[in-house]
C-alpha atoms as one frame of an Amber mdcrd trajectory, in Angstrom:
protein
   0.000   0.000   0.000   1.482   3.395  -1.297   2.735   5.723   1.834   3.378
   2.415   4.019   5.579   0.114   2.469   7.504   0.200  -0.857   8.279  -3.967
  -1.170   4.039  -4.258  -0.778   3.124  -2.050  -3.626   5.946  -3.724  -5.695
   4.446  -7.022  -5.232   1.430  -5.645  -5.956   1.937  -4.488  -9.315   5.180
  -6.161  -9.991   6.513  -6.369 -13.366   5.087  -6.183 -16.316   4.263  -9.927
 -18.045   5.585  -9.027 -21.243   8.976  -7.861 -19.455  12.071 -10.300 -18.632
  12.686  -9.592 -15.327  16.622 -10.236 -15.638  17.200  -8.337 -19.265  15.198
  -5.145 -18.369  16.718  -4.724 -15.199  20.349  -4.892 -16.531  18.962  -2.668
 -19.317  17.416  -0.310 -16.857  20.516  -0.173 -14.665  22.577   0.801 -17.725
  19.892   3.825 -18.530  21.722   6.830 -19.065  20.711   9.393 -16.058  19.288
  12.601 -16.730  21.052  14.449 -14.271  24.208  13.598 -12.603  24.995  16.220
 -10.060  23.882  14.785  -6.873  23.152  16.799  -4.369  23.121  20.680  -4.633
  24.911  21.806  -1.410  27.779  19.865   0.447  25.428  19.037   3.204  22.654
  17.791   1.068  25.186  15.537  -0.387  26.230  14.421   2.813  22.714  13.874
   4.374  21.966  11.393   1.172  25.175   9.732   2.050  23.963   9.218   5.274
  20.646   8.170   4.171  22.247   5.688   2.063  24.520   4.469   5.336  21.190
   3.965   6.916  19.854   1.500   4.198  23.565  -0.193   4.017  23.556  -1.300
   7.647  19.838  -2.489   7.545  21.136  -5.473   4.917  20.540  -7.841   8.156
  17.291  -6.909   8.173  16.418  -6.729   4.414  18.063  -9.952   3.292  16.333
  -9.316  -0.571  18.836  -5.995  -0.826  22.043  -7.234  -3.091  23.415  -3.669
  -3.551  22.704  -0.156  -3.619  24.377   2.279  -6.654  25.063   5.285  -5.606
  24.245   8.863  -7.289  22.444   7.154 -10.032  19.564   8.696 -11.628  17.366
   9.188  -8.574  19.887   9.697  -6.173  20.592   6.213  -5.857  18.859   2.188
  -6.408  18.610  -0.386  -4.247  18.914  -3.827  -6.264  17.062  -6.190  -4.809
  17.076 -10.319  -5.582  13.336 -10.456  -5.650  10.667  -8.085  -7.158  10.343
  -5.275  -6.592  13.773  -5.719  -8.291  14.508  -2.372  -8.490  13.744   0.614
  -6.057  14.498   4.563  -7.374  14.971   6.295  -3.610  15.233  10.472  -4.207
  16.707  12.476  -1.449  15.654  15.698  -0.208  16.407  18.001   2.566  14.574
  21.253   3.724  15.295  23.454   6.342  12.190  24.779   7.085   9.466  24.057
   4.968   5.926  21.416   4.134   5.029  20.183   0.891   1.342  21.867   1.643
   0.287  21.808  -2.157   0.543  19.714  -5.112   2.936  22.317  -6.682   6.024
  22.155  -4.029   5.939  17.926  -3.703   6.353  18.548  -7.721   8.732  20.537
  -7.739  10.869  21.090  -4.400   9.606  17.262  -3.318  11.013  16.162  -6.709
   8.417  14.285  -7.537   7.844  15.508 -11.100  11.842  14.441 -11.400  10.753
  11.013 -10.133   8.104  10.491 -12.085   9.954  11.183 -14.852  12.590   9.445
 -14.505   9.878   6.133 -13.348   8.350   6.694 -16.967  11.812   5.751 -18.630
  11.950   2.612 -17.279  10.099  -0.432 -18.434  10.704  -2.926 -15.748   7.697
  -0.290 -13.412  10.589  -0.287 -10.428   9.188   1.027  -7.216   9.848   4.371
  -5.800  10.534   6.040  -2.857  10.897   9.800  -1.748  13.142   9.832   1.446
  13.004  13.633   3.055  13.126  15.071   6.204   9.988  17.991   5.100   6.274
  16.354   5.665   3.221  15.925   3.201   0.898  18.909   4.501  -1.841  21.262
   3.604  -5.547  20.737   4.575  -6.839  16.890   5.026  -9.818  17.750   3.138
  -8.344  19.959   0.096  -6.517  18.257  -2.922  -3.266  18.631  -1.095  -0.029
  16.282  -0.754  -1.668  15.525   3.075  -4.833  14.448   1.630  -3.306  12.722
  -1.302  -0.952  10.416   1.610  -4.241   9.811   3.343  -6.188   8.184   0.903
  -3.059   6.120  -0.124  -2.502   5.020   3.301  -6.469   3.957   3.770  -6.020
   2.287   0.017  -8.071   4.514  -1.887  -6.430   5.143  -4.559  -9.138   3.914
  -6.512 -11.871   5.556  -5.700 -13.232   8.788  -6.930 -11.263  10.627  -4.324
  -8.490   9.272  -4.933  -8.795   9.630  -8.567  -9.609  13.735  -8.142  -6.227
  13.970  -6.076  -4.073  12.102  -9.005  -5.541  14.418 -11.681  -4.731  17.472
  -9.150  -1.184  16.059  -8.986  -1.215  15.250 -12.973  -1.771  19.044 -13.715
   0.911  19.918 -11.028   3.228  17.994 -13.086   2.399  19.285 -16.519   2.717
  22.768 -15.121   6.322  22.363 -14.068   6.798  20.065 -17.033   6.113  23.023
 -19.656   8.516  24.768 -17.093  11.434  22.756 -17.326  14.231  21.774 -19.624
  14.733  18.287 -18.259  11.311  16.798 -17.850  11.226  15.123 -21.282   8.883
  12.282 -20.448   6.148  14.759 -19.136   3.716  15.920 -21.407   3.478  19.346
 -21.321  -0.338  20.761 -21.525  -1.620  21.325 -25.070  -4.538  23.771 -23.663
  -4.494  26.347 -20.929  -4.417  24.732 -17.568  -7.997  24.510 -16.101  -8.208
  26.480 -12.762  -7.343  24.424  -9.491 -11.124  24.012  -8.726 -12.096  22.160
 -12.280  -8.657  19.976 -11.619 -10.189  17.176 -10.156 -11.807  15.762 -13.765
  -8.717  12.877 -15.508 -11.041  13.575 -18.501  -8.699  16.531 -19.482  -5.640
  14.823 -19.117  -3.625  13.524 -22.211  -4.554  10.186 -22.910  -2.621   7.292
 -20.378  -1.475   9.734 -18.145  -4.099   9.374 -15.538  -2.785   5.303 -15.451
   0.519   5.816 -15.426   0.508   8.615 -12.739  -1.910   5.860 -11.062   0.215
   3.356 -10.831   3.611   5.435  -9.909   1.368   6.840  -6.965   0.483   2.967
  -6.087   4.365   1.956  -6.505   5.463   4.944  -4.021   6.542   5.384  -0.591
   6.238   9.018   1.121   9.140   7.946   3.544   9.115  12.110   4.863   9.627
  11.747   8.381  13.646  11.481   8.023  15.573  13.386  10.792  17.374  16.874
   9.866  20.660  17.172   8.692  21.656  18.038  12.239  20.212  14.996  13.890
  20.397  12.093  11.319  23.652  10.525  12.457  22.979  10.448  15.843  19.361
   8.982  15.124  21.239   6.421  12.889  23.229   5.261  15.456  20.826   4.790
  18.202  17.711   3.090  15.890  19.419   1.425  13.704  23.407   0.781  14.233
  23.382  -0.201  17.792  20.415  -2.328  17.752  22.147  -4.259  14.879  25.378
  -4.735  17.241  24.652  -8.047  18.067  23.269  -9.443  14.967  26.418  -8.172
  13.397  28.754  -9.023  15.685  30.571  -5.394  17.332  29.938  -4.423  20.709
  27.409  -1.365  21.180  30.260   0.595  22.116  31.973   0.236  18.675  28.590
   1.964  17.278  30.112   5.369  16.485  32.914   3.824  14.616  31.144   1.613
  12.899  29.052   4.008  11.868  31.782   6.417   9.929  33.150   3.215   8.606
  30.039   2.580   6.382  29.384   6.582   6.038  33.294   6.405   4.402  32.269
   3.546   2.562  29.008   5.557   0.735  31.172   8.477   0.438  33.929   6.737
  -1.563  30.934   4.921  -3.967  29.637   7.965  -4.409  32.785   9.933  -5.546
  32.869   9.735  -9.600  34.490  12.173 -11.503  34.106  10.569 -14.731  30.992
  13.394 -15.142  27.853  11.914 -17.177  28.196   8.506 -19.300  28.385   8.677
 -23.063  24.649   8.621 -24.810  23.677   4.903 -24.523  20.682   4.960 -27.086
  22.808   1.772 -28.934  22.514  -0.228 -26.114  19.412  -0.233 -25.364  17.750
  -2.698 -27.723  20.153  -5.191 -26.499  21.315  -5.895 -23.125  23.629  -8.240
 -23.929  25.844  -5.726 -25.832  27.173  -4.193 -22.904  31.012  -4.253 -22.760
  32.495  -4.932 -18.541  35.131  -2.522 -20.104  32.867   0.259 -21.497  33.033
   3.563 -19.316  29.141   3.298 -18.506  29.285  -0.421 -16.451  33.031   0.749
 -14.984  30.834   3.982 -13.976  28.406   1.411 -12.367  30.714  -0.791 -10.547
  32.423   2.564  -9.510  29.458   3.306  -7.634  28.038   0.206  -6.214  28.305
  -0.930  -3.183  27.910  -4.643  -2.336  26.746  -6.298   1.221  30.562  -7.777
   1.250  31.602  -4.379   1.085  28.934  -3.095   3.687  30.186  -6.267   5.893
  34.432  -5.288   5.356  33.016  -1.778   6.414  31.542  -3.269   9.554  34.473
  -5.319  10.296  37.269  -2.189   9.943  34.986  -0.219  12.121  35.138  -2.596
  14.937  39.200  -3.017  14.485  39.037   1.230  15.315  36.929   0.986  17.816
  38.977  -1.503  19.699  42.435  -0.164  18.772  43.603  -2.693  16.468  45.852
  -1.766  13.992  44.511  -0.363  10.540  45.034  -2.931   7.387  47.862  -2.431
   5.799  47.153  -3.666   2.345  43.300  -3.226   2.417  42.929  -5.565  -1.137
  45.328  -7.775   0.291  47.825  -8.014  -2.108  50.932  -5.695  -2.695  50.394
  -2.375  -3.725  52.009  -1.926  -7.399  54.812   0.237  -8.489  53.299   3.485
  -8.540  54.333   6.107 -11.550  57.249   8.592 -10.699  59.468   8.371  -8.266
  63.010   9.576 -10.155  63.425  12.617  -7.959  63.123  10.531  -4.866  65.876
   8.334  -6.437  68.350  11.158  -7.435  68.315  12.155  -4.019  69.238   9.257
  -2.603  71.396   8.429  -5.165  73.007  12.170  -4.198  73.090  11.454  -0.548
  75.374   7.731  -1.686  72.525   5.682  -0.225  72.466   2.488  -1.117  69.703
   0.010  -3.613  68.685  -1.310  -0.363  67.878   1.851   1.533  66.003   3.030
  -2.061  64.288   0.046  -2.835  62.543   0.457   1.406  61.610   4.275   0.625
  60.038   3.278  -3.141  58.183   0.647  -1.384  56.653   2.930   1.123  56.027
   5.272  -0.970  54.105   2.622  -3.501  52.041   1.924  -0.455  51.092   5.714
   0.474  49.931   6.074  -3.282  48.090   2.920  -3.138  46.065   3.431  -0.139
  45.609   7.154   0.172  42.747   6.865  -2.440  41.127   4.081  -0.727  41.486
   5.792   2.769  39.974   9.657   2.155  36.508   9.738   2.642  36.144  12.895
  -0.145  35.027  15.738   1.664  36.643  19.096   2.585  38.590  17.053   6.033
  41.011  15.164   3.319  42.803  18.648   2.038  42.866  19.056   6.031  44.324
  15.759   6.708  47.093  16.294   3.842  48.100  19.510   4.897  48.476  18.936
   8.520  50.670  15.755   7.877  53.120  17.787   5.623  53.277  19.885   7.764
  53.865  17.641  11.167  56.682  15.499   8.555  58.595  18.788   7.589  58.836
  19.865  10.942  60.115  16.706  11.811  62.822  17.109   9.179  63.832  20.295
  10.328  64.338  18.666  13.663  66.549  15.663  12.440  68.675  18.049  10.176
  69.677  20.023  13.373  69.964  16.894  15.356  72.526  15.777  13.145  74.377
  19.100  12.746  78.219  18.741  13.405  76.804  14.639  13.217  80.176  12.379
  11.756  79.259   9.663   9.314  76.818   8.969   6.629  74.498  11.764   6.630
  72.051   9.792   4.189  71.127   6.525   6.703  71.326   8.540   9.492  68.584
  11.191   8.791  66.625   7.911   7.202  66.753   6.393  10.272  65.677   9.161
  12.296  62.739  10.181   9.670  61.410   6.749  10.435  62.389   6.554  14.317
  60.745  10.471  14.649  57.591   9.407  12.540  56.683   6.055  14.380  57.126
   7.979  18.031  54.942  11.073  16.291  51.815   8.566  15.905  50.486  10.987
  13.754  47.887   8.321  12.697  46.068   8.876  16.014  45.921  12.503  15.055
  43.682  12.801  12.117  40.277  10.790  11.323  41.775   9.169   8.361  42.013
   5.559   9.134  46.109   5.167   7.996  49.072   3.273   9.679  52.263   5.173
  10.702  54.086   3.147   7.538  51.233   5.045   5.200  52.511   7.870   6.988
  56.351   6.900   6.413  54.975   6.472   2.432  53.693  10.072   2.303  57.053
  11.546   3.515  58.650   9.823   0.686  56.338  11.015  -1.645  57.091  14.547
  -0.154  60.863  14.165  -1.032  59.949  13.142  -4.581  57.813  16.546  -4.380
  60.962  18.327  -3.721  59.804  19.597  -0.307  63.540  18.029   1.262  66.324
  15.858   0.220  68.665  13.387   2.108  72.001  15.187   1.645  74.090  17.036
   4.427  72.851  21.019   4.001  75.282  22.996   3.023  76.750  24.155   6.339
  75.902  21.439   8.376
């Protein structure tokens, strides 16, 4: 039943007969999205990741979810191994406002968006509009309140219900002769009949009245989300630490688990690749699609699997506890990374040995390896970056006047003290980034093969 839950009207109207299940969904997985932006505002982006966080660590609950791709037409899809098999979830955030007429869940609801991007799809994939701003206006007027009413008492079908979908049908045609991106709207051939003679479908351009019908059957008014300001703590108490012993982490480990699987969403849903190539030659055959072509490396980019969700869970826990972060978090050796010759010369310069080079390119391979893996993708990584260059070059200047006047081989020396000063530092305990001092060890290498200091005796000392 529409406004109560999603999976029920999915079963309801399920696929269509003439559709195979397993074809149209890869088809309508692979549909090119009409907008690709995500959110508008840092912390609208943010409050979708952590709406998506919330629906990650609820897998033990909803065993039918096999993935969730982020960013991906409406904001993002759960994937599910039964029908509904698909399920479009839109985000939106408001600071201070109520969807009190048919016009604003349209248009700042994003339900015209929704609707239009349902219409593209032939597999009829549920929907769901996730928001923290409630369906209002008066119970008795054709208003977003009344129209949640009569879908949670199941009378849709009834005259009633039928005035408030026509109401909601000429909402959408207003905005859709509006709008540049609305293509699958039909915009109104004739002027719009006042709000008061907007309760007759007759009007309406012919199978819009169904179709609107049936996305209002397939939908889930999920707009009692918490505020930006509350949401992770209300995550955390409903649904992480209720989940602690199904899961296997203590309660106490909540908070870290928590970022764990926020860092998780963030890193799915970081894709600079901007929007796929037109896919209009794909279409007609599902079976053309290449694993190598940038539209499914775009996908797998952005999904997120419950193994994933589940190594999330499990690195959380290790925080919260104290154990040591991962070193090789894929579990095999990082690969030679690209550069690296100015980091040689100056060892090289500074006599060091194969040995001593071989050690530094090694770490350094590692910082470039796991650094992408390890940011989360907000603002606090440029943070994080600047405040360990600039804890590792103060460190430097501290070993180059430690070994002032210093007899012997400047070169090992200062090595060993770079890695003796940066292992007492801990500066992994001093940033949220979950790295290990050697990561660290790897960055300061990198810094030398950025020029920012050498391992020859200064001129002087």
């Amino acid at each position: 039943m529409a406004g109560d839950a999603a999976s029920g009207a999915g079963q309801e109207h399920g696929l269509s007969a003439d559709v195979d299940p397993s074809g149209q969904l890869e088809l309508d997985l692979f549909r090119r999205p009409a907008e690709d932006a995500g959110a508008p505002t840092q912390g609208n982006y943010h409050y979708q990741t952590e709406i998506i966080a919330s629906y990650c660590l609820s897998l033990h609950t909803d065993t039918s979810i096999v993935k969730i791709i982020c960013e991906w037409q409406e904001d993002f899809i759960i994937v599910r191994d039964r029908p509904p098999l698909l399920e479009l979830v839109s985000v939106k955030h408001h600071d201070q406002m109520l969807y009190t007429t048919m016009k604003s869940l349209c248009d700042h609801g994003g339900i015209a968006h929704l609707f239009d991007r349902w219409l593209g799809y032939t597999s009829w994939p549920v929907v769901r509009l996730a928001s923290n701003t409630r369906l209002g206006g008066r119970p008795g007027d054709y208003t977003p309140r009344a129209l949640l009413d009569v879908c949670r008492a199941g009378e849709l079908d009834t005259p009633r219900g039928a005035a408030l979908i026509a109401h909601l049908a000429w909402a959408m045609m207003e905005m859709a002769a509006k709008s540049t991106t609305l293509d699958n709207i039909p915009k109104p051939a004739a002027p719009v009949p006042p709000k008061p003679k907007r309760h007759d479908p007759a009007g309406l351009p012919t199978g819009l009245f169904e179709m609107l019908l049936r996305f209002v059957h397939s939908c889930q008014f999920d707009c009692e989300r918490p505020a930006k300001r509350d949401i992770r703590d209300v995550n955390i108490r409903q649904i992480v630490e209720p989940a602690a012993g199904t899961l296997g982490f203590a309660p106490s480990a909540a908070a870290d688990v928590y970022k764990a699987v926020v860092d998780l969403v963030s890193e799915a849903s970081r894709d600079d690749s901007g929007r796929p190539v037109d896919l209009a030659q794909y279409l007609t055959n599902p079976g053309a699609y290449d694993p190598r072509s940038e539209i499914a490396q775009t996908v797998q980019r952005r999904t997120i699997s419950r193994d994933a969700v589940l190594d999330a869970i499990r690195l959380g826990t290790r925080r919260a506890v104290g154990d040591p972060v991962s070193l090789l978090r894929s579990g095999q050796a990082p690969p030679r990374a690209p550069g690296g010759h100015r980091l040689i010369e100056k060892m090289r310069d500074a006599l060091m040995g194969d040995d001593e080079r071989d050690n530094a390119l090694g770490l350094r391979d590692l910082w470039l390896h796991i650094w992408p893996q390890a940011r989360t993708g907000f603002p606090e990584d440029i943070e994080t970056q600047f405040r360990l260059e600039m804890e590792i070059l103060d460190i430097v200047r501290r070993i180059r006047a430690q070994l002032i006047g210093n007899s012997g081989h400047h070169g090992i020396q200062f090595q060993a003290l770079l890695h003796a000063e940066l292992r007492r530092a801990e500066l992994s305990k001093k940033i949220s980034v979950p790295l290990d001092d050697f990561h660290i060890l790897g960055y300061a290498y990198e810094l030398s093969d950025m020029c920012k200091f050498g391992f020859s005796r200064p001129a002087g000392g």
